[in-house]
Amino acid sequence: MFGAPATKPDVYLRAKVHEGSGSARSFELWREGERRLKRVDGDGLELRVEDEGRPGSPAYVFTVVDRRAGTLRRLPAERAGRLGPTFTWWTQAHLLSLPGPRYTLQRVPGPGARWGGARCEWYLFTPDGQPGTRVCWSREFAVPLRIEEQRGAEWWTRLSVESIGPIPPEKRDWGLDAAGLRELALPEPDED
């Protein structure tokens, strides 16, 4: 249901991830088609994913930058995948975790909503044996504009997009300022 290609594949958004404690972390996301993306969190972490493969044969490389620690680490996709299911192109590009093997997904009847300047439709995602999650999905940009988790009888906001649109010209710089960063070597595969 969330797999349809976006009508606007180049996206820039600003959003917040809300913690259970009531605090929130801001981040920005740039996504250029299925070629590359950049996510910069307000706490000094930066994730870049770039397709370095041939056309039709993607080979994603993840670059993790920790500005506070002054470090940079590059990981091919197969090594990044060992860090968990959030380290995939799809999860990072669409801000939505892939479901487990058993779940239900249904469209919530009624009108859609608008968040961050775009329109979205509500879906209820229920993993087998777990509380439900409401996702307001933008087909235009292929990202959720809002994610809410069920907590008892209440719904708690997990993700909220503040603004979304095409990448503005002043935000098109994909260069990585590596000044002051030291690149960390990859551990051996059996140490991952």
Tab-separated table of C-alpha atoms in Angstrom:
chain	number	residue	atom	x	y	z
A	1	MET	CA	0.000	0.000	0.000
A	2	PHE	CA	2.907	2.361	0.711
A	3	GLY	CA	4.951	1.151	-2.238
A	4	ALA	CA	3.555	3.422	-4.958
A	5	PRO	CA	6.193	5.764	-6.369
A	6	ALA	CA	5.998	9.394	-5.300
A	7	THR	CA	4.814	11.946	-7.803
A	8	LYS	CA	7.525	14.249	-6.392
A	9	PRO	CA	10.577	12.062	-5.782
A	10	ASP	CA	12.811	14.985	-4.746
A	11	VAL	CA	11.828	15.924	-1.225
A	12	TYR	CA	13.010	18.238	1.527
A	13	LEU	CA	11.246	18.081	4.863
A	14	ARG	CA	11.583	19.219	8.437
A	15	ALA	CA	10.043	17.013	11.116
A	16	LYS	CA	10.112	15.986	14.751
A	17	VAL	CA	10.357	12.582	16.370
A	18	HIS	CA	8.495	12.687	19.685
A	19	GLU	CA	9.854	10.683	22.606
A	20	GLY	CA	7.706	8.956	25.220
A	21	SER	CA	8.969	11.418	27.838
A	22	GLY	CA	7.361	14.314	26.000
A	23	SER	CA	10.577	15.652	24.483
A	24	ALA	CA	11.082	15.860	20.714
A	25	ARG	CA	14.102	15.712	18.377
A	26	SER	CA	14.083	17.758	15.179
A	27	PHE	CA	15.566	16.588	11.909
A	28	GLU	CA	15.774	17.547	8.248
A	29	LEU	CA	15.626	15.073	5.361
A	30	TRP	CA	16.687	15.544	1.736
A	31	ARG	CA	15.826	12.754	-0.725
A	32	GLU	CA	16.789	12.877	-4.384
A	33	GLY	CA	14.807	10.143	-6.107
A	34	GLU	CA	16.265	6.750	-5.273
A	35	ARG	CA	19.833	8.035	-5.743
A	36	ARG	CA	20.703	9.667	-2.449
A	37	LEU	CA	19.407	11.080	0.770
A	38	LYS	CA	20.695	13.036	3.711
A	39	ARG	CA	19.225	13.224	7.205
A	40	VAL	CA	20.553	15.728	9.712
A	41	ASP	CA	19.389	15.508	13.313
A	42	GLY	CA	19.420	18.410	15.709
A	43	ASP	CA	21.796	16.520	18.017
A	44	GLY	CA	24.743	16.526	15.585
A	45	LEU	CA	24.141	13.199	13.826
A	46	GLU	CA	24.050	13.013	10.059
A	47	LEU	CA	23.178	10.037	7.887
A	48	ARG	CA	23.841	9.975	4.162
A	49	VAL	CA	22.856	7.168	1.816
A	50	GLU	CA	24.074	7.173	-1.782
A	51	ASP	CA	23.627	4.724	-4.624
A	52	GLU	CA	27.093	4.008	-5.995
A	53	GLY	CA	25.956	1.156	-8.252
A	54	ARG	CA	25.225	0.940	-11.959
A	55	PRO	CA	21.811	2.027	-13.285
A	56	GLY	CA	19.239	-0.622	-12.375
A	57	SER	CA	21.575	-2.250	-9.862
A	58	PRO	CA	21.640	-0.104	-6.721
A	59	ALA	CA	24.595	-0.384	-4.354
A	60	TYR	CA	23.860	1.875	-1.398
A	61	VAL	CA	26.604	3.156	0.850
A	62	PHE	CA	25.703	4.581	4.255
A	63	THR	CA	27.825	7.350	5.768
A	64	VAL	CA	27.261	8.090	9.444
A	65	VAL	CA	28.664	11.385	10.740
A	66	ASP	CA	28.750	12.258	14.430
A	67	ARG	CA	29.663	15.946	14.589
A	68	ARG	CA	29.886	15.955	18.403
A	69	ALA	CA	32.398	13.100	18.425
A	70	GLY	CA	34.077	14.316	15.213
A	71	THR	CA	33.778	10.931	13.494
A	72	LEU	CA	32.701	9.558	10.122
A	73	ARG	CA	32.092	5.936	9.172
A	74	ARG	CA	31.175	4.527	5.735
A	75	LEU	CA	29.238	1.275	5.495
A	76	PRO	CA	28.074	-0.667	2.428
A	77	ALA	CA	24.356	-1.554	2.667
A	78	GLU	CA	24.956	-5.203	3.571
A	79	ARG	CA	27.084	-4.141	6.575
A	80	ALA	CA	24.658	-1.352	7.569
A	81	GLY	CA	21.814	-3.887	7.583
A	82	ARG	CA	23.486	-5.667	10.491
A	83	LEU	CA	22.840	-2.572	12.612
A	84	GLY	CA	19.112	-3.227	12.404
A	85	PRO	CA	16.069	-2.890	10.175
A	86	THR	CA	16.157	0.929	10.246
A	87	PHE	CA	19.406	0.902	8.249
A	88	THR	CA	17.875	0.235	4.843
A	89	TRP	CA	17.300	2.593	1.940
A	90	TRP	CA	13.528	2.161	2.048
A	91	THR	CA	13.203	2.822	5.790
A	92	GLN	CA	15.365	5.942	5.659
A	93	ALA	CA	13.861	7.309	2.421
A	94	HIS	CA	10.247	6.784	3.492
A	95	LEU	CA	10.479	7.306	7.293
A	96	LEU	CA	8.572	4.112	7.921
A	97	SER	CA	9.766	0.757	9.230
A	98	LEU	CA	8.987	-2.292	7.151
A	99	PRO	CA	6.436	-4.540	8.863
A	100	GLY	CA	7.061	-7.979	10.256
A	101	PRO	CA	5.564	-11.072	8.673
A	102	ARG	CA	2.083	-10.775	10.289
A	103	TYR	CA	0.095	-7.544	10.364
A	104	THR	CA	-3.069	-5.864	9.147
A	105	LEU	CA	-3.198	-2.609	7.232
A	106	GLN	CA	-6.420	-0.822	6.449
A	107	ARG	CA	-7.475	2.572	5.190
A	108	VAL	CA	-9.234	4.668	7.823
A	109	PRO	CA	-12.541	5.891	6.362
A	110	GLY	CA	-13.162	9.597	6.172
A	111	PRO	CA	-11.395	12.622	4.809
A	112	GLY	CA	-7.643	12.818	4.659
A	113	ALA	CA	-5.599	15.435	6.475
A	114	ARG	CA	-2.980	18.092	5.775
A	115	TRP	CA	0.325	18.279	7.645
A	116	GLY	CA	3.350	20.358	6.788
A	117	GLY	CA	1.657	21.759	3.690
A	118	ALA	CA	0.807	18.438	2.007
A	119	ARG	CA	-2.162	16.105	1.903
A	120	CYS	CA	-2.202	12.595	3.369
A	121	GLU	CA	-4.564	9.668	3.930
A	122	TRP	CA	-4.895	7.801	7.237
A	123	TYR	CA	-4.122	4.078	7.524
A	124	LEU	CA	-4.238	1.810	10.551
A	125	PHE	CA	-1.286	-0.554	10.794
A	126	THR	CA	-1.559	-3.308	13.408
A	127	PRO	CA	1.329	-5.776	13.829
A	128	ASP	CA	0.136	-9.159	15.109
A	129	GLY	CA	-0.302	-8.982	18.881
A	130	GLN	CA	0.822	-5.342	19.223
A	131	PRO	CA	-0.916	-1.980	19.612
A	132	GLY	CA	-1.973	-0.171	16.469
A	133	THR	CA	-0.213	2.655	14.660
A	134	ARG	CA	-1.957	5.319	12.600
A	135	VAL	CA	-0.019	6.548	9.582
A	136	CYS	CA	-1.054	9.603	7.563
A	137	TRP	CA	0.620	8.709	4.245
A	138	SER	CA	1.412	11.242	1.510
A	139	ARG	CA	1.288	9.514	-1.880
A	140	GLU	CA	2.627	12.695	-3.438
A	141	PHE	CA	5.904	12.567	-1.474
A	142	ALA	CA	5.910	8.864	-0.408
A	143	VAL	CA	6.428	9.599	3.294
A	144	PRO	CA	4.180	9.672	6.349
A	145	LEU	CA	3.325	13.198	7.422
A	146	ARG	CA	2.272	11.964	10.835
A	147	ILE	CA	2.613	8.707	12.769
A	148	GLU	CA	0.619	8.078	15.926
A	149	GLU	CA	0.974	5.092	18.262
A	150	GLN	CA	-1.811	3.660	20.377
A	151	ARG	CA	-1.218	3.832	24.132
A	152	GLY	CA	-4.235	2.332	25.853
A	153	ALA	CA	-7.247	4.358	24.704
A	154	GLU	CA	-5.079	7.338	23.684
A	155	TRP	CA	-3.082	8.076	20.515
A	156	TRP	CA	0.419	9.466	20.972
A	157	THR	CA	2.268	11.343	18.211
A	158	ARG	CA	5.543	9.649	17.239
A	159	LEU	CA	6.414	11.621	14.061
A	160	SER	CA	5.146	14.974	12.855
A	161	VAL	CA	6.240	16.676	9.640
A	162	GLU	CA	6.412	20.449	10.028
A	163	SER	CA	7.094	21.328	6.390
A	164	ILE	CA	7.571	19.395	3.155
A	165	GLY	CA	8.147	20.234	-0.479
A	166	PRO	CA	10.635	19.981	-3.332
A	167	ILE	CA	14.289	20.572	-2.447
A	168	PRO	CA	14.815	24.358	-2.490
A	169	PRO	CA	17.763	25.621	-4.580
A	170	GLU	CA	19.652	26.823	-1.489
A	171	LYS	CA	19.447	23.296	0.027
A	172	ARG	CA	20.797	21.407	-3.025
A	173	ASP	CA	24.397	21.228	-1.777
A	174	TRP	CA	25.154	17.524	-1.236
A	175	GLY	CA	28.822	18.068	-0.384
A	176	LEU	CA	30.056	16.633	2.897
A	177	ASP	CA	32.119	19.033	4.989
A	178	ALA	CA	34.574	16.537	6.479
A	179	ALA	CA	36.849	19.171	8.036
A	180	GLY	CA	37.641	18.124	11.587
A	181	LEU	CA	36.208	14.622	11.155
A	182	ARG	CA	38.251	11.459	11.507
A	183	GLU	CA	37.150	8.438	9.520
A	184	LEU	CA	36.747	5.283	11.568
A	185	ALA	CA	37.720	1.982	9.994
A	186	LEU	CA	35.062	-0.678	9.664
A	187	PRO	CA	35.282	-3.524	12.151
A	188	GLU	CA	35.824	-6.981	10.733
A	189	PRO	CA	32.525	-8.628	9.688
A	190	ASP	CA	32.571	-11.043	12.647
A	191	GLU	CA	32.886	-8.039	15.016
A	192	ASP	CA	29.788	-6.203	13.685
